[in-house]
XYZ file of C-alpha atoms in Angstrom:
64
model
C 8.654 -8.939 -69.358
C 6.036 -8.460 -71.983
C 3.731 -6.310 -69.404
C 6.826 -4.019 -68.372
C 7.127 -3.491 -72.251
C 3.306 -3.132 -72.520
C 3.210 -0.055 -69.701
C 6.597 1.570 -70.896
C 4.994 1.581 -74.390
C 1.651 3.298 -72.845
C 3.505 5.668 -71.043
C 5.631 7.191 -73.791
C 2.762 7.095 -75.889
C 1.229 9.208 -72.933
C 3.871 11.722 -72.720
C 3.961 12.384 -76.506
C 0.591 13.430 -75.796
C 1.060 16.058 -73.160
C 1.535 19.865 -74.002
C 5.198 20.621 -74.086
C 4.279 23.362 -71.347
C 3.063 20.632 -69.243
C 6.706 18.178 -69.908
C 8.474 19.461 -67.153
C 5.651 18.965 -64.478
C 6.113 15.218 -65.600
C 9.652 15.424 -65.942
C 9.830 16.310 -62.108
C 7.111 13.653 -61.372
C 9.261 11.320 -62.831
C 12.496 12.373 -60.642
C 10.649 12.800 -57.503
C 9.669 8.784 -58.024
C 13.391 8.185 -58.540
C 14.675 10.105 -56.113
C 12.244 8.465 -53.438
C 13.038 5.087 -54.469
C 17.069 5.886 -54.942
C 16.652 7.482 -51.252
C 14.850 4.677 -49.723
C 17.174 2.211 -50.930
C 20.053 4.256 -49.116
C 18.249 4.474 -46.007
C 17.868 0.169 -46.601
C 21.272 -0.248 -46.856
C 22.434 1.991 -43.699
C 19.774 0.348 -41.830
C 21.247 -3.102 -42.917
C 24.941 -1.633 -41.617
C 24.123 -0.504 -38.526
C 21.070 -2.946 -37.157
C 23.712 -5.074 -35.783
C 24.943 -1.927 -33.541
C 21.408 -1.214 -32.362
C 20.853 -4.677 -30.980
C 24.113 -5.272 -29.326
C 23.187 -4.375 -25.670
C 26.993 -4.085 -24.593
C 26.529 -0.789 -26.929
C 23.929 0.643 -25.889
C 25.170 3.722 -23.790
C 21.779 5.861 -24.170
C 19.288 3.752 -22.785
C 21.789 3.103 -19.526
């Protein structure tokens, strides 16, 4: 826990270093790393869903 605390502490110490002109360049840095991680966790879940569909062979009409 103490090294999570350690590397959120560097990197607001980082931003409050950056030109306010340069804030929104890490602002969408930031969102793009959410947004990949938020979207790869949906694409885990559906994957989860539906795996038992793919490997049921009494469903599989395409590859007939």
């Amino acid at each position: 826990m103490k090294a999570i605390y350690s590397v959120e502490k560097t990197i607001m110490q980082r931003v409050r270093e950056i030109p306010p002109e340069k804030a929104t360049e890490v602002l969408d840095f930031i969102e793009f790393i959410s947004f990949r991680n938020s979207h790869h966790l949906m694409l885990q879940a559906q994957q989860d869903v539906v795996s038992k569909y793919w490997d049921d062979p009494k469903l599989d009409i395409y590859n007939a």
